[in-house]
mmCIF file of C-alpha atoms and ligand atoms in Angstrom:
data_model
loop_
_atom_site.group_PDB
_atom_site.id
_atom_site.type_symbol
_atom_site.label_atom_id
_atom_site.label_comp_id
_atom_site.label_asym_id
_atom_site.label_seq_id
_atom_site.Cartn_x
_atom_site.Cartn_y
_atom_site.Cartn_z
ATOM 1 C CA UNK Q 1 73.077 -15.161 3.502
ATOM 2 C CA UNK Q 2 71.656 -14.502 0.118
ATOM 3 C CA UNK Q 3 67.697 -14.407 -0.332
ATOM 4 C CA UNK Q 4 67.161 -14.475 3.270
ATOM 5 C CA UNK Q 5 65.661 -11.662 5.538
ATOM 6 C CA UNK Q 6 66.326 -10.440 8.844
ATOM 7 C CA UNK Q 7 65.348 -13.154 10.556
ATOM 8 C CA UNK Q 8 67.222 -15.385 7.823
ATOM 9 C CA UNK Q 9 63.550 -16.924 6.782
ATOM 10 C CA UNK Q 10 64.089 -17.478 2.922
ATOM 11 C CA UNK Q 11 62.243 -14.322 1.541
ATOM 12 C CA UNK Q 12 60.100 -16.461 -0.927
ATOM 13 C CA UNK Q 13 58.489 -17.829 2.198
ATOM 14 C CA UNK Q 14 58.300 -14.896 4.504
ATOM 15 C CA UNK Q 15 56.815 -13.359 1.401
ATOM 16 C CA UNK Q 16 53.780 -16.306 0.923
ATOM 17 C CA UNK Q 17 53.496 -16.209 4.899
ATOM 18 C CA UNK Q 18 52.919 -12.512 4.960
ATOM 19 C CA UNK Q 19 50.356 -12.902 2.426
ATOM 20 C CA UNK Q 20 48.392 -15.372 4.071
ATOM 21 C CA UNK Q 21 48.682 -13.737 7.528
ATOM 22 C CA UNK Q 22 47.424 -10.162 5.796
ATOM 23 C CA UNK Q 23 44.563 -12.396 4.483
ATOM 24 C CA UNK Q 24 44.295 -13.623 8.738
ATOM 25 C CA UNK Q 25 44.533 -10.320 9.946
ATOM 26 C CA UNK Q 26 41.531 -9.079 7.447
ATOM 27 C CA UNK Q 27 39.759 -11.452 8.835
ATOM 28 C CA UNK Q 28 40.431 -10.716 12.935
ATOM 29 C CA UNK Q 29 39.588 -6.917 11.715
ATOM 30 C CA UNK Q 30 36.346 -7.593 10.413
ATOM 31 C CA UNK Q 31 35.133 -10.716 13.053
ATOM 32 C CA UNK Q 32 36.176 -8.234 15.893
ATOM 33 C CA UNK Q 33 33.751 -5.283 14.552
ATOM 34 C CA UNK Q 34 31.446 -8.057 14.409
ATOM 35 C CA UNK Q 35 31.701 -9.050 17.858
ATOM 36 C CA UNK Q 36 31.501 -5.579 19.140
ATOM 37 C CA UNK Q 37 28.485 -4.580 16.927
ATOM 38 C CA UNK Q 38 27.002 -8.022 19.160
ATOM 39 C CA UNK Q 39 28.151 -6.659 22.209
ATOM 40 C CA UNK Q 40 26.342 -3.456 22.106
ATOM 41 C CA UNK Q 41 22.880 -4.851 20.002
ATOM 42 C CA UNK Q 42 22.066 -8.378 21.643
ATOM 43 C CA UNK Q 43 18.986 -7.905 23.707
ATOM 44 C CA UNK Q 44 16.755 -10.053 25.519
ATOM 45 C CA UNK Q 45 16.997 -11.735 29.209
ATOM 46 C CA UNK Q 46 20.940 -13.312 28.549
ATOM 47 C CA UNK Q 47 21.682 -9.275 28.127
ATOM 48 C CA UNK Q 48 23.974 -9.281 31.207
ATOM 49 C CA UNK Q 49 25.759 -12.340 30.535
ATOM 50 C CA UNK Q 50 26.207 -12.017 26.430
ATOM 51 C CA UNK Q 51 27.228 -8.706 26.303
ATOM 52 C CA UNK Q 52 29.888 -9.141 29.223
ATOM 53 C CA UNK Q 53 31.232 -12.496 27.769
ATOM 54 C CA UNK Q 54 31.378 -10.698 23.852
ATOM 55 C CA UNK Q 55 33.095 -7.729 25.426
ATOM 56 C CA UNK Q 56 35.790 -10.506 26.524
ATOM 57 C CA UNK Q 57 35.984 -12.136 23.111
ATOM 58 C CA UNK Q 58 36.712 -8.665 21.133
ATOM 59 C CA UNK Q 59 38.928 -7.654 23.635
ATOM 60 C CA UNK Q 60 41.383 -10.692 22.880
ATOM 61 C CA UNK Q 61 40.111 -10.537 19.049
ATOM 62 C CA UNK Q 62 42.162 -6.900 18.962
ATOM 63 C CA UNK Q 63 45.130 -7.735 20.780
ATOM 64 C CA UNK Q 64 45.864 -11.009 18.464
ATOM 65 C CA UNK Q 65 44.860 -8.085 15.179
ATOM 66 C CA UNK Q 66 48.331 -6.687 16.805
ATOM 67 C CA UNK Q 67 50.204 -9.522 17.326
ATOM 68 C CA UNK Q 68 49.331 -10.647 13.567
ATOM 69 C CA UNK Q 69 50.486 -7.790 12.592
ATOM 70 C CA UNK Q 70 53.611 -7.257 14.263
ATOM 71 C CA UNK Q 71 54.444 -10.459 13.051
ATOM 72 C CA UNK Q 72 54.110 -9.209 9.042
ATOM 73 C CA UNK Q 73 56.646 -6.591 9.657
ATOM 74 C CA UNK Q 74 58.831 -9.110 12.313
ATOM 75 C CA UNK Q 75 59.003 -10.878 8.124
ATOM 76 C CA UNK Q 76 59.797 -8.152 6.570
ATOM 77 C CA UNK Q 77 56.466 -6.758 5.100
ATOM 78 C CA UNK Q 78 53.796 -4.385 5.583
ATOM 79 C CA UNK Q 79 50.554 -5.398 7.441
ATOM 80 C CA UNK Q 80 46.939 -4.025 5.245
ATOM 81 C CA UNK Q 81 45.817 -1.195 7.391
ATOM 82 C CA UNK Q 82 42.716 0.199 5.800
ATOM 83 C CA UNK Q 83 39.226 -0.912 6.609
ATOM 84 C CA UNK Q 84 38.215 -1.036 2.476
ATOM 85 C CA UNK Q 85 40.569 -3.689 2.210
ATOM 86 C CA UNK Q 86 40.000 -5.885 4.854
ATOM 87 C CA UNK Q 87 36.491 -5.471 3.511
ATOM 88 C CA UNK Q 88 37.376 -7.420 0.387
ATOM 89 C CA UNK Q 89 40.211 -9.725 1.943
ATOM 90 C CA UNK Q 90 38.232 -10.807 4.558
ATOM 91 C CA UNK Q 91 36.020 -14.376 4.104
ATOM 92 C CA UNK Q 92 34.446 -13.322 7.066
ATOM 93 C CA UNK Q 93 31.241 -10.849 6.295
ATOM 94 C CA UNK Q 94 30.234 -8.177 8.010
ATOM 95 C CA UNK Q 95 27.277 -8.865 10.268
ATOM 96 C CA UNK Q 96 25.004 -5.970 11.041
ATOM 97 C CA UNK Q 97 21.893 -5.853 12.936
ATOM 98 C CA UNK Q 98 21.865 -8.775 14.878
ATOM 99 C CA UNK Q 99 19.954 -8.899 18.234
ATOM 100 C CA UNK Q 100 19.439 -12.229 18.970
ATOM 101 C CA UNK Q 101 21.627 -13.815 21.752
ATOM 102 C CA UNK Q 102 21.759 -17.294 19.747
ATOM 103 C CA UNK Q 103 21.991 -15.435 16.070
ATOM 104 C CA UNK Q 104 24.956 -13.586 17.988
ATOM 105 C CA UNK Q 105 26.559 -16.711 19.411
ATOM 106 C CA UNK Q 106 26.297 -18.432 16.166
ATOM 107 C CA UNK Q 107 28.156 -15.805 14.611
ATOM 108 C CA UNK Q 108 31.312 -15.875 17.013
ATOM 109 C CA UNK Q 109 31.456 -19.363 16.915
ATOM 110 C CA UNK Q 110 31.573 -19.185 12.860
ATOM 111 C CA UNK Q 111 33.963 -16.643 12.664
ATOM 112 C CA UNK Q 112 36.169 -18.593 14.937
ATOM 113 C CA UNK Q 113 35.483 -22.077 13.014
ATOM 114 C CA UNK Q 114 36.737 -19.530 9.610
ATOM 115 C CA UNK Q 115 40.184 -18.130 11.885
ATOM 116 C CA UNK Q 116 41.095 -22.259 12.940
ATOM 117 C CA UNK Q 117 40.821 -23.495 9.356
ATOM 118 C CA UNK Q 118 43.073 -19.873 8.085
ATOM 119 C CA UNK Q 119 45.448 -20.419 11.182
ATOM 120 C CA UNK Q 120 45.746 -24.122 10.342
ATOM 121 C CA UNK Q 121 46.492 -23.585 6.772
ATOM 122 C CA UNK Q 122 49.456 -21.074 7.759
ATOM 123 C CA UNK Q 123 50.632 -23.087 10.419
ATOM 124 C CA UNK Q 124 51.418 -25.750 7.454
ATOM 125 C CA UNK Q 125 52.664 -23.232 5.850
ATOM 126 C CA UNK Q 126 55.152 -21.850 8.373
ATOM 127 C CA UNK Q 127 56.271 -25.687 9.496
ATOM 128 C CA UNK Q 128 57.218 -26.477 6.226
ATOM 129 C CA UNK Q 129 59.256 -22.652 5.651
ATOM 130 C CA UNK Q 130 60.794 -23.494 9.278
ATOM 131 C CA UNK Q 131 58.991 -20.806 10.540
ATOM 132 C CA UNK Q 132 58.973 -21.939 14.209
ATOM 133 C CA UNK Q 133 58.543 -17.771 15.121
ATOM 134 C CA UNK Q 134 54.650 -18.346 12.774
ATOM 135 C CA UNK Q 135 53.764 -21.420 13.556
ATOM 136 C CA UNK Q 136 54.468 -21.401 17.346
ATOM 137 C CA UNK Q 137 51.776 -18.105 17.357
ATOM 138 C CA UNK Q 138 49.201 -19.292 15.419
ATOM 139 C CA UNK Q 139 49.160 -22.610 16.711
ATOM 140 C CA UNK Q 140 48.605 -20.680 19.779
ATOM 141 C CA UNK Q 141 45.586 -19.107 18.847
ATOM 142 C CA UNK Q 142 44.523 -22.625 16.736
ATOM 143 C CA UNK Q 143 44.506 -24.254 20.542
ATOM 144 C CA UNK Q 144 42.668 -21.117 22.325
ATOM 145 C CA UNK Q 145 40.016 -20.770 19.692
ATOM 146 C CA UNK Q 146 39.077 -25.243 19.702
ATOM 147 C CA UNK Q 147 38.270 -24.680 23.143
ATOM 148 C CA UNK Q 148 36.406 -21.319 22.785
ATOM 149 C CA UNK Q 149 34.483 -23.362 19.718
ATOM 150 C CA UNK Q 150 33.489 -26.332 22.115
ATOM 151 C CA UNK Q 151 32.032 -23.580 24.570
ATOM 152 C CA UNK Q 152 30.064 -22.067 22.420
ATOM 153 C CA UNK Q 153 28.927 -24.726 20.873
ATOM 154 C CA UNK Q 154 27.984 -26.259 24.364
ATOM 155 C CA UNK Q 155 26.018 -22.653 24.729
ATOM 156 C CA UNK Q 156 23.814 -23.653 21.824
ATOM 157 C CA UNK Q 157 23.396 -26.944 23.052
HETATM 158 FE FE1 LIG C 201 31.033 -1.798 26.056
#
């Protein structure tokens, strides 16, 4: 078939999708060193519990930087692999210095309200390119991250 790829996606759209998803995975590459430079510098009497809990969240943060990248090349294209680029992809900043359990907290649970609204925009996106392969991961995450949203958000009260 002409125009399509591998997969037989139409490459116009595997093209736009890989875009967006590079723009994804910037932002999964710079919220994870964020939520490790939390795990090792919150301090105060939630040490035990933060720290632990933030070591879970960056953990799954760097698997799904894999799986979003894996998908770019399932499409066809090449996944941004240097750290100065993410840098200026990314709409999530870097966050440096933070000690405060609740300043820490807050942070996650922004950088996970910035991944939904990314993941919801490529999930249109993918539905309407009949990108089942896309949509079916992201949508994923999109349904992982709501609940991990409400929790922290309960945390803060
Ligand atoms: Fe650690």
């Amino acid at each position: 078939m002409p125009d399509t790829n591998v997969i037989g996606l139409h490459e116009s759209s595997a093209s736009q999708l890989a875009d967006r998803l590079n723009a994804l995975l910037a932002n999964y590459q710079i919220f994870y060193m964020n939520v490790r430079g939390y795990h090792w510098n919150v301090k105060g009497n939630q040490f035990f519990e933060l720290h632990t809990k933030f070591e879970e969240y960056y953990t799954d943060l760097l698997l799904k930087v894999d799986e979003v990248a894996e998908r770019i090349l399932t499409l066809g294209h090449t996944p941004v692999h240097a750290y100065s680029d993410y840098v200026k992809m990314s709409d999530i900043a870097e966050d440096k210095d933070v000690h405060d359990g609740q300043s820490c907290v807050r942070g996650i649970l922004q950088g996970y309200q910035s991944l939904i609204g990314l993941q919801r925009e490529i999930l249109s996106i993918a539905s309407d390119a009949d990108d089942e392969g896309t949509a079916a991961q992201v949508g994923d995450y999109i349904r992982e991250q709501e609940k991990t949203v409400w929790m922290l958000n309960a945390y803060l009260g």
